[in-house]
């Protein structure tokens, strides 16, 4: 047992060295390994300490007894806090965040929230319905360009353009959905990948409409209207949401509405039908689920959420260009869904923040930050394949086998 | 064969293709209401295809399928299910990441009559008490036999007039097979017509009234099941006697 532990220690130390030394050692021009070695030394020290503690406790049984991981204990403690407090606390935190943060942090926060809403939208397609979509960012582009073009050409306001963007997004969702209805797995992934690229290339090359790679700029910000009684008359005054905190609150509201919407879908009859399709399409059909219609609906609704996020994105920057919608973005959104725990709403929210904020935090590492990103993803998937906060369904599948009765059997919506 | 009751399902010269493979070469059969009928035959004879064609998953290219006199060959699977035909697919295709309870609920997906659904749930639980014990457990974690019971239970939850069963004995211990077949008789007594596809010809013919023997896409023999059990050809080829 000691030998095993020593072997483990050596392997851990080796991998840490591979990860840490290049990431921390390379500065912009030179290689300065001393800092990296110091940090590596600290980590190895912790590992050795851990090893000594285990050795002192002795015996495999003692180690096993202590094995209940801290994550489990923390989760148990969290689960004892009433849900209302958890949600209220998070809401409060989200609400006061702009008051405590500087502009850069608020901007990062906004980006995180945009990706959270994209993740939630993609979760419908990938997580619930089980259709692997690698071109999801195309719908985000549809939303962004719909708002941009409507606003620049016809002066349509953000709020009026939003439903049109949603409808157009849904139509696009059906356009990609329809030909892929009979496809599964790898083939579907490739077709959606192609669709994502087609949208980007069209935006890039249709100069007369989209201004090509130069992009569109000068869109109005979202507005709030408030009544005014000045001059004795009554009129609506437009207030442009220009400041970052204002935009932050807007996207926060969008995310909250998205969460509510996705939650309701998840627990609905439609949600159940989607899960059945994901689990076994033939069996779902035989149970009377109209699979064609439900798959199209999943595409359309997923696209609708992306489209809203896209419109917000274009309005926030007041600028958009095709290079915002690269394949890499689709990948990141997919990573958010998988990392968070497929089908789990809280997981996706957390993963959205982790995946967008982590590269920002590691900006000091310059080019190596993507390496850190990759390393974190890899470690996560090895250590917790079910995601950060797994959906209860998946957690049960991968861990517990103890049966627990289904108390809430009545009064559920079917 | 004497057909006394009117038939619930009638196939007339049905042809089905998988791309260019001619899987069903003109199947005709007629199942009386309230009957248990079985279709036996070797691997690849087209037994499963017959069921999939009836339920619309693998639509017929030619021919007519009538359910209670109404042609259903052009309907989509969910529409066929809506007419009152339930199929338990081969290989226990349950929903692995749904609980037993949710699996059963999916069976009642098309129904709006909540009270009757609850009644049927109790009935399924009384047929297969083990499912009640496993209600909160994920389908994928059930044993093979339990999954088969769940698959049958799920089909029953739609309160079908006709139950199509594809190889319910597949991969199960003989004792369990016996139990499941006994339950099938119970289900039939409640008024559900059963059309059974089986490799376990002995078991199937024993509980059926009518039997069909299939060979390479054609029905080669039709008779009362008891007569088929005595038939020399059948004995030799399918009963191993």
Short mmCIF file of N, CA, C and O in Angstrom, two decimals, chain B residues 19-123:
data_model
loop_
_atom_site.label_atom_id
_atom_site.label_comp_id
_atom_site.label_asym_id
_atom_site.label_seq_id
_atom_site.Cartn_x
_atom_site.Cartn_y
_atom_site.Cartn_z
N UNK B 19 -33.88 -0.48 -47.33
CA UNK B 19 -33.19 -0.06 -48.57
C UNK B 19 -33.52 -1.05 -49.67
O UNK B 19 -34.66 -1.13 -50.08
N UNK B 20 -32.56 -1.90 -50.11
CA UNK B 20 -32.94 -2.81 -51.17
C UNK B 20 -33.06 -4.26 -50.69
O UNK B 20 -33.11 -5.18 -51.47
N UNK B 21 -33.09 -4.42 -49.38
CA UNK B 21 -33.31 -5.77 -48.85
C UNK B 21 -34.80 -5.98 -48.66
O UNK B 21 -35.47 -5.24 -47.94
N UNK B 22 -35.31 -7.00 -49.32
CA UNK B 22 -36.75 -7.30 -49.28
C UNK B 22 -37.03 -8.13 -48.03
O UNK B 22 -36.83 -9.34 -48.04
N UNK B 23 -37.43 -7.48 -46.95
CA UNK B 23 -37.52 -8.19 -45.66
C UNK B 23 -38.85 -8.92 -45.50
O UNK B 23 -38.87 -10.06 -45.06
N UNK B 24 -39.94 -8.29 -45.85
CA UNK B 24 -41.24 -8.95 -45.80
C UNK B 24 -41.75 -9.11 -47.23
O UNK B 24 -41.93 -8.13 -47.94
N UNK B 25 -42.00 -10.36 -47.61
CA UNK B 25 -42.36 -10.62 -49.01
C UNK B 25 -43.82 -11.00 -49.12
O UNK B 25 -44.16 -12.10 -49.55
N UNK B 26 -44.67 -10.10 -48.68
CA UNK B 26 -46.10 -10.39 -48.82
C UNK B 26 -46.67 -11.16 -47.66
O UNK B 26 -46.97 -12.35 -47.76
N UNK B 27 -46.78 -10.49 -46.53
CA UNK B 27 -47.31 -11.12 -45.32
C UNK B 27 -48.83 -10.89 -45.26
O UNK B 27 -49.28 -9.76 -45.44
N UNK B 28 -49.56 -11.95 -45.02
CA UNK B 28 -50.99 -11.78 -44.75
C UNK B 28 -51.32 -12.54 -43.48
O UNK B 28 -50.95 -13.70 -43.34
N UNK B 29 -51.98 -11.89 -42.58
CA UNK B 29 -52.44 -12.59 -41.38
C UNK B 29 -53.60 -11.84 -40.76
O UNK B 29 -53.86 -10.68 -41.10
N UNK B 30 -54.28 -12.51 -39.87
CA UNK B 30 -55.47 -11.93 -39.29
C UNK B 30 -55.56 -12.40 -37.85
O UNK B 30 -55.52 -13.60 -37.58
N UNK B 31 -55.64 -11.46 -36.94
CA UNK B 31 -55.67 -11.83 -35.53
C UNK B 31 -57.02 -11.48 -34.93
O UNK B 31 -57.43 -10.32 -34.94
N UNK B 32 -57.75 -12.49 -34.42
CA UNK B 32 -59.07 -12.23 -33.85
C UNK B 32 -58.96 -11.44 -32.55
O UNK B 32 -57.98 -11.58 -31.82
N UNK B 33 -59.97 -10.65 -32.28
CA UNK B 33 -59.99 -9.85 -31.06
C UNK B 33 -60.00 -10.77 -29.83
O UNK B 33 -60.70 -11.77 -29.79
N UNK B 34 -59.19 -10.41 -28.85
CA UNK B 34 -59.15 -11.18 -27.61
C UNK B 34 -58.26 -12.40 -27.64
O UNK B 34 -58.17 -13.14 -26.68
N UNK B 35 -57.58 -12.59 -28.76
CA UNK B 35 -56.77 -13.78 -28.95
C UNK B 35 -55.33 -13.58 -28.43
O UNK B 35 -54.92 -12.46 -28.15
N UNK B 36 -54.62 -14.69 -28.28
CA UNK B 36 -53.16 -14.60 -28.22
C UNK B 36 -52.65 -15.30 -29.46
O UNK B 36 -52.96 -16.46 -29.69
N UNK B 37 -51.90 -14.58 -30.26
CA UNK B 37 -51.34 -15.19 -31.47
C UNK B 37 -49.84 -15.08 -31.38
O UNK B 37 -49.32 -14.16 -30.77
N UNK B 38 -49.16 -16.05 -31.98
CA UNK B 38 -47.71 -15.92 -31.97
C UNK B 38 -47.14 -16.16 -33.35
O UNK B 38 -47.73 -16.80 -34.20
N UNK B 39 -45.97 -15.56 -33.54
CA UNK B 39 -45.26 -15.67 -34.80
C UNK B 39 -43.91 -16.27 -34.45
O UNK B 39 -43.14 -15.68 -33.69
N UNK B 40 -43.65 -17.47 -34.96
CA UNK B 40 -42.37 -18.09 -34.65
C UNK B 40 -41.56 -18.23 -35.93
O UNK B 40 -42.09 -18.15 -37.04
N UNK B 41 -40.28 -18.44 -35.75
CA UNK B 41 -39.42 -18.57 -36.92
C UNK B 41 -37.98 -18.38 -36.52
O UNK B 41 -37.69 -17.99 -35.39
N UNK B 42 -37.10 -18.64 -37.48
CA UNK B 42 -35.67 -18.56 -37.18
C UNK B 42 -35.20 -17.10 -37.16
O UNK B 42 -35.95 -16.20 -37.51
N UNK B 43 -33.97 -16.92 -36.75
CA UNK B 43 -33.34 -15.61 -36.81
C UNK B 43 -33.40 -15.05 -38.22
O UNK B 43 -33.11 -15.76 -39.18
N UNK B 44 -33.74 -13.80 -38.36
CA UNK B 44 -33.69 -13.15 -39.67
C UNK B 44 -34.86 -13.52 -40.57
O UNK B 44 -34.86 -13.19 -41.75
N UNK B 45 -35.85 -14.20 -40.03
CA UNK B 45 -36.99 -14.58 -40.86
C UNK B 45 -37.88 -13.37 -41.17
O UNK B 45 -38.63 -13.36 -42.13
N UNK B 46 -37.79 -12.34 -40.32
CA UNK B 46 -38.60 -11.15 -40.53
C UNK B 46 -39.65 -10.96 -39.45
O UNK B 46 -40.59 -10.19 -39.63
N UNK B 47 -39.47 -11.65 -38.33
CA UNK B 47 -40.48 -11.57 -37.27
C UNK B 47 -40.54 -10.16 -36.66
O UNK B 47 -41.61 -9.56 -36.57
N UNK B 48 -39.37 -9.65 -36.27
CA UNK B 48 -39.34 -8.31 -35.68
C UNK B 48 -39.79 -7.27 -36.68
O UNK B 48 -40.51 -6.33 -36.34
N UNK B 49 -39.38 -7.45 -37.93
CA UNK B 49 -39.78 -6.50 -38.96
C UNK B 49 -41.30 -6.44 -39.07
O UNK B 49 -41.87 -5.38 -39.28
N UNK B 50 -41.93 -7.61 -38.95
CA UNK B 50 -43.39 -7.63 -39.03
C UNK B 50 -43.99 -6.70 -37.98
O UNK B 50 -44.85 -5.88 -38.28
N UNK B 51 -43.49 -6.82 -36.75
CA UNK B 51 -44.02 -5.97 -35.68
C UNK B 51 -43.70 -4.50 -35.95
O UNK B 51 -44.56 -3.62 -35.77
N UNK B 52 -42.46 -4.22 -36.36
CA UNK B 52 -42.07 -2.83 -36.61
C UNK B 52 -42.89 -2.24 -37.75
O UNK B 52 -43.18 -1.04 -37.77
N UNK B 53 -43.26 -3.08 -38.71
CA UNK B 53 -44.08 -2.60 -39.81
C UNK B 53 -45.50 -2.27 -39.33
O UNK B 53 -46.07 -1.25 -39.69
N UNK B 54 -46.03 -3.14 -38.47
CA UNK B 54 -47.37 -2.88 -37.94
C UNK B 54 -47.39 -1.55 -37.18
O UNK B 54 -48.28 -0.73 -37.34
N UNK B 55 -46.35 -1.34 -36.35
CA UNK B 55 -46.36 -0.12 -35.53
C UNK B 55 -45.87 1.11 -36.28
O UNK B 55 -45.89 2.20 -35.73
N UNK B 56 -45.45 0.92 -37.51
CA UNK B 56 -45.12 2.09 -38.33
C UNK B 56 -43.68 2.57 -38.22
O UNK B 56 -43.33 3.58 -38.82
N UNK B 57 -42.86 1.88 -37.45
CA UNK B 57 -41.46 2.30 -37.33
C UNK B 57 -40.73 2.02 -38.64
O UNK B 57 -39.91 2.82 -39.10
N UNK B 58 -41.01 0.86 -39.23
CA UNK B 58 -40.45 0.51 -40.54
C UNK B 58 -41.62 0.37 -41.50
O UNK B 58 -42.16 -0.71 -41.65
N UNK B 59 -42.04 1.47 -42.12
CA UNK B 59 -43.31 1.45 -42.85
C UNK B 59 -43.32 0.44 -44.01
O UNK B 59 -42.29 0.15 -44.60
N UNK B 60 -44.52 -0.05 -44.27
CA UNK B 60 -44.69 -1.00 -45.37
C UNK B 60 -44.61 -0.27 -46.71
O UNK B 60 -45.09 0.85 -46.84
N UNK B 61 -43.98 -0.92 -47.66
CA UNK B 61 -43.87 -0.34 -49.00
C UNK B 61 -45.16 -0.60 -49.78
O UNK B 61 -45.61 0.21 -50.57
N UNK B 62 -45.71 -1.77 -49.53
CA UNK B 62 -46.88 -2.22 -50.29
C UNK B 62 -47.79 -3.00 -49.35
O UNK B 62 -47.33 -3.54 -48.36
N UNK B 63 -49.04 -3.07 -49.68
CA UNK B 63 -49.95 -3.89 -48.88
C UNK B 63 -50.77 -3.06 -47.92
O UNK B 63 -50.64 -1.84 -47.87
N UNK B 64 -51.62 -3.75 -47.18
CA UNK B 64 -52.55 -3.04 -46.32
C UNK B 64 -52.52 -3.62 -44.91
O UNK B 64 -52.46 -4.83 -44.72
N UNK B 65 -52.52 -2.72 -43.93
CA UNK B 65 -52.63 -3.15 -42.54
C UNK B 65 -53.87 -2.50 -41.98
O UNK B 65 -54.02 -1.27 -42.03
N UNK B 66 -54.78 -3.32 -41.48
CA UNK B 66 -56.00 -2.77 -40.91
C UNK B 66 -56.06 -3.06 -39.43
O UNK B 66 -55.86 -4.20 -39.00
N UNK B 67 -56.33 -2.03 -38.65
CA UNK B 67 -56.53 -2.20 -37.23
C UNK B 67 -57.98 -1.86 -36.95
O UNK B 67 -58.42 -0.74 -37.20
N UNK B 68 -58.73 -2.82 -36.46
CA UNK B 68 -60.18 -2.66 -36.28
C UNK B 68 -60.85 -2.13 -37.54
O UNK B 68 -61.68 -1.22 -37.50
N UNK B 69 -60.40 -2.67 -38.65
CA UNK B 69 -61.00 -2.32 -39.92
C UNK B 69 -60.48 -1.06 -40.56
O UNK B 69 -60.79 -0.75 -41.71
N UNK B 70 -59.65 -0.34 -39.83
CA UNK B 70 -59.20 0.95 -40.34
C UNK B 70 -57.76 0.83 -40.84
O UNK B 70 -56.90 0.32 -40.12
N UNK B 71 -57.49 1.27 -42.07
CA UNK B 71 -56.11 1.13 -42.56
C UNK B 71 -55.13 2.00 -41.76
O UNK B 71 -55.41 3.18 -41.52
N UNK B 72 -54.03 1.43 -41.33
CA UNK B 72 -53.07 2.18 -40.53
C UNK B 72 -51.67 2.16 -41.13
O UNK B 72 -50.72 2.63 -40.52
N UNK B 73 -51.53 1.62 -42.35
CA UNK B 73 -50.17 1.45 -42.88
C UNK B 73 -49.47 2.76 -43.18
O UNK B 73 -48.25 2.79 -43.29
N UNK B 74 -50.24 3.86 -43.31
CA UNK B 74 -49.58 5.13 -43.62
C UNK B 74 -49.35 5.99 -42.39
O UNK B 74 -48.84 7.09 -42.48
N UNK B 75 -49.74 5.50 -41.22
CA UNK B 75 -49.62 6.33 -40.02
C UNK B 75 -48.20 6.29 -39.45
O UNK B 75 -47.48 5.32 -39.61
N UNK B 76 -47.86 7.37 -38.78
CA UNK B 76 -46.57 7.41 -38.09
C UNK B 76 -46.69 6.61 -36.77
O UNK B 76 -47.79 6.42 -36.26
N UNK B 77 -45.55 6.17 -36.23
CA UNK B 77 -45.61 5.30 -35.04
C UNK B 77 -46.45 5.88 -33.90
O UNK B 77 -47.21 5.16 -33.27
N UNK B 78 -46.28 7.20 -33.65
CA UNK B 78 -47.03 7.75 -32.52
C UNK B 78 -48.53 7.75 -32.79
O UNK B 78 -49.34 7.66 -31.86
N UNK B 79 -48.90 7.83 -34.08
CA UNK B 79 -50.32 7.78 -34.41
C UNK B 79 -50.87 6.37 -34.25
O UNK B 79 -51.99 6.18 -33.76
N UNK B 80 -50.04 5.39 -34.64
CA UNK B 80 -50.45 4.00 -34.44
C UNK B 80 -50.64 3.73 -32.96
O UNK B 80 -51.63 3.12 -32.53
N UNK B 81 -49.69 4.24 -32.16
CA UNK B 81 -49.79 4.06 -30.71
C UNK B 81 -51.08 4.70 -30.20
O UNK B 81 -51.75 4.14 -29.33
N UNK B 82 -51.43 5.85 -30.78
CA UNK B 82 -52.63 6.54 -30.36
C UNK B 82 -53.90 5.76 -30.66
O UNK B 82 -54.93 5.95 -30.01
N UNK B 83 -53.83 4.85 -31.65
CA UNK B 83 -55.00 4.05 -32.00
C UNK B 83 -55.24 2.93 -30.99
O UNK B 83 -56.30 2.31 -30.98
N UNK B 84 -54.22 2.62 -30.19
CA UNK B 84 -54.39 1.55 -29.21
C UNK B 84 -53.52 0.34 -29.48
O UNK B 84 -53.83 -0.76 -29.03
N UNK B 85 -52.44 0.55 -30.22
CA UNK B 85 -51.49 -0.53 -30.45
C UNK B 85 -50.24 -0.21 -29.65
O UNK B 85 -49.66 0.86 -29.82
N UNK B 86 -49.82 -1.08 -28.75
CA UNK B 86 -48.59 -0.83 -28.01
C UNK B 86 -47.59 -1.91 -28.37
O UNK B 86 -47.95 -3.07 -28.53
N UNK B 87 -46.34 -1.51 -28.51
CA UNK B 87 -45.32 -2.50 -28.82
C UNK B 87 -44.23 -2.49 -27.77
O UNK B 87 -43.74 -1.44 -27.38
N UNK B 88 -43.87 -3.67 -27.31
CA UNK B 88 -42.71 -3.81 -26.43
C UNK B 88 -41.56 -4.23 -27.33
O UNK B 88 -41.54 -5.34 -27.83
N UNK B 89 -40.64 -3.30 -27.57
CA UNK B 89 -39.62 -3.61 -28.57
C UNK B 89 -38.64 -4.67 -28.08
O UNK B 89 -38.54 -4.95 -26.89
N UNK B 90 -37.91 -5.22 -29.03
CA UNK B 90 -36.95 -6.27 -28.72
C UNK B 90 -35.79 -5.70 -27.91
O UNK B 90 -35.44 -4.53 -28.03
N UNK B 91 -35.21 -6.55 -27.08
CA UNK B 91 -34.03 -6.12 -26.33
C UNK B 91 -34.35 -5.13 -25.25
O UNK B 91 -33.53 -4.31 -24.89
N UNK B 92 -35.57 -5.18 -24.71
CA UNK B 92 -35.96 -4.37 -23.56
C UNK B 92 -35.57 -2.91 -23.72
O UNK B 92 -34.75 -2.39 -22.99
N UNK B 93 -36.10 -2.29 -24.74
CA UNK B 93 -35.76 -0.89 -24.93
C UNK B 93 -36.53 -0.01 -23.96
O UNK B 93 -37.51 0.62 -24.32
N UNK B 94 -36.04 0.03 -22.74
CA UNK B 94 -36.61 0.94 -21.76
C UNK B 94 -35.80 2.23 -21.81
O UNK B 94 -34.82 2.32 -22.54
N UNK B 95 -36.22 3.24 -21.03
CA UNK B 95 -35.46 4.47 -20.97
C UNK B 95 -34.49 4.36 -19.79
O UNK B 95 -34.92 4.48 -18.65
N UNK B 96 -33.20 4.11 -20.05
CA UNK B 96 -32.30 3.75 -18.95
C UNK B 96 -32.10 4.85 -17.91
O UNK B 96 -31.91 4.56 -16.75
N UNK B 97 -32.16 6.13 -18.34
CA UNK B 97 -31.90 7.18 -17.37
C UNK B 97 -33.18 7.83 -16.87
O UNK B 97 -33.20 8.96 -16.46
N UNK B 98 -34.26 7.08 -16.95
CA UNK B 98 -35.49 7.51 -16.30
C UNK B 98 -35.78 6.48 -15.21
O UNK B 98 -35.42 5.31 -15.36
N UNK B 99 -36.45 6.92 -14.16
CA UNK B 99 -36.78 5.95 -13.12
C UNK B 99 -37.85 5.00 -13.63
O UNK B 99 -38.49 5.24 -14.65
N UNK B 100 -38.01 3.90 -12.91
CA UNK B 100 -39.04 2.94 -13.24
C UNK B 100 -40.39 3.63 -13.35
O UNK B 100 -41.14 3.43 -14.30
N UNK B 101 -40.63 4.49 -12.36
CA UNK B 101 -41.90 5.21 -12.35
C UNK B 101 -42.06 6.08 -13.59
O UNK B 101 -43.11 6.07 -14.25
N UNK B 102 -40.99 6.81 -13.92
CA UNK B 102 -41.08 7.70 -15.10
C UNK B 102 -41.23 6.89 -16.39
O UNK B 102 -41.93 7.31 -17.32
N UNK B 103 -40.58 5.73 -16.44
CA UNK B 103 -40.75 4.85 -17.60
C UNK B 103 -42.22 4.48 -17.77
O UNK B 103 -42.76 4.55 -18.88
N UNK B 104 -42.84 4.11 -16.68
CA UNK B 104 -44.25 3.72 -16.75
C UNK B 104 -45.11 4.93 -17.16
O UNK B 104 -46.03 4.81 -17.95
N UNK B 105 -44.75 6.07 -16.60
CA UNK B 105 -45.48 7.30 -16.96
C UNK B 105 -45.40 7.57 -18.46
O UNK B 105 -46.37 8.01 -19.08
N UNK B 106 -44.20 7.31 -19.04
CA UNK B 106 -44.04 7.53 -20.48
C UNK B 106 -44.99 6.65 -21.27
O UNK B 106 -45.46 7.05 -22.34
N UNK B 107 -45.27 5.47 -20.75
CA UNK B 107 -46.20 4.59 -21.44
C UNK B 107 -47.58 5.21 -21.57
O UNK B 107 -48.30 4.97 -22.53
N UNK B 108 -47.93 6.06 -20.60
CA UNK B 108 -49.24 6.71 -20.61
C UNK B 108 -49.15 8.09 -21.22
O UNK B 108 -50.02 8.94 -20.98
N UNK B 109 -48.11 8.32 -22.04
CA UNK B 109 -47.84 9.66 -22.56
C UNK B 109 -49.04 10.27 -23.28
O UNK B 109 -49.31 11.46 -23.18
N UNK B 110 -49.79 9.44 -24.01
CA UNK B 110 -50.87 9.98 -24.83
C UNK B 110 -52.19 10.12 -24.08
O UNK B 110 -53.17 10.59 -24.62
N UNK B 111 -52.19 9.65 -22.83
CA UNK B 111 -53.48 9.61 -22.13
C UNK B 111 -53.71 10.84 -21.27
O UNK B 111 -52.79 11.39 -20.68
N UNK B 112 -54.96 11.25 -21.22
CA UNK B 112 -55.30 12.42 -20.42
C UNK B 112 -56.12 12.04 -19.18
O UNK B 112 -56.30 12.83 -18.27
N UNK B 113 -56.62 10.81 -19.17
CA UNK B 113 -57.50 10.37 -18.07
C UNK B 113 -56.68 9.93 -16.86
O UNK B 113 -56.37 8.77 -16.69
N UNK B 114 -56.31 10.94 -16.04
CA UNK B 114 -55.38 10.70 -14.94
C UNK B 114 -55.82 9.60 -14.00
O UNK B 114 -55.01 8.78 -13.57
N UNK B 115 -57.11 9.59 -13.67
CA UNK B 115 -57.59 8.62 -12.69
C UNK B 115 -57.40 7.21 -13.22
O UNK B 115 -56.91 6.33 -12.51
N UNK B 116 -57.75 7.01 -14.49
CA UNK B 116 -57.61 5.67 -15.07
C UNK B 116 -56.14 5.29 -15.20
O UNK B 116 -55.78 4.12 -15.06
N UNK B 117 -55.28 6.29 -15.44
CA UNK B 117 -53.85 6.01 -15.52
C UNK B 117 -53.36 5.50 -14.17
O UNK B 117 -52.62 4.51 -14.09
N UNK B 118 -53.80 6.16 -13.10
CA UNK B 118 -53.40 5.73 -11.76
C UNK B 118 -53.87 4.31 -11.50
O UNK B 118 -53.15 3.49 -10.91
N UNK B 119 -55.07 4.00 -11.96
CA UNK B 119 -55.61 2.65 -11.82
C UNK B 119 -54.74 1.63 -12.55
O UNK B 119 -54.39 0.58 -11.99
N UNK B 120 -54.39 1.97 -13.77
CA UNK B 120 -53.57 1.05 -14.57
C UNK B 120 -52.20 0.88 -13.95
O UNK B 120 -51.59 -0.19 -14.02
N UNK B 121 -51.70 1.96 -13.33
CA UNK B 121 -50.40 1.87 -12.66
C UNK B 121 -50.48 0.83 -11.55
O UNK B 121 -49.60 -0.03 -11.42
N UNK B 122 -51.56 0.89 -10.78
CA UNK B 122 -51.74 -0.08 -9.71
C UNK B 122 -51.82 -1.50 -10.28
O UNK B 122 -51.27 -2.44 -9.72
N UNK B 123 -52.51 -1.60 -11.42
CA UNK B 123 -52.66 -2.91 -12.06
C UNK B 123 -51.29 -3.45 -12.48
O UNK B 123 -50.96 -4.61 -12.22
#
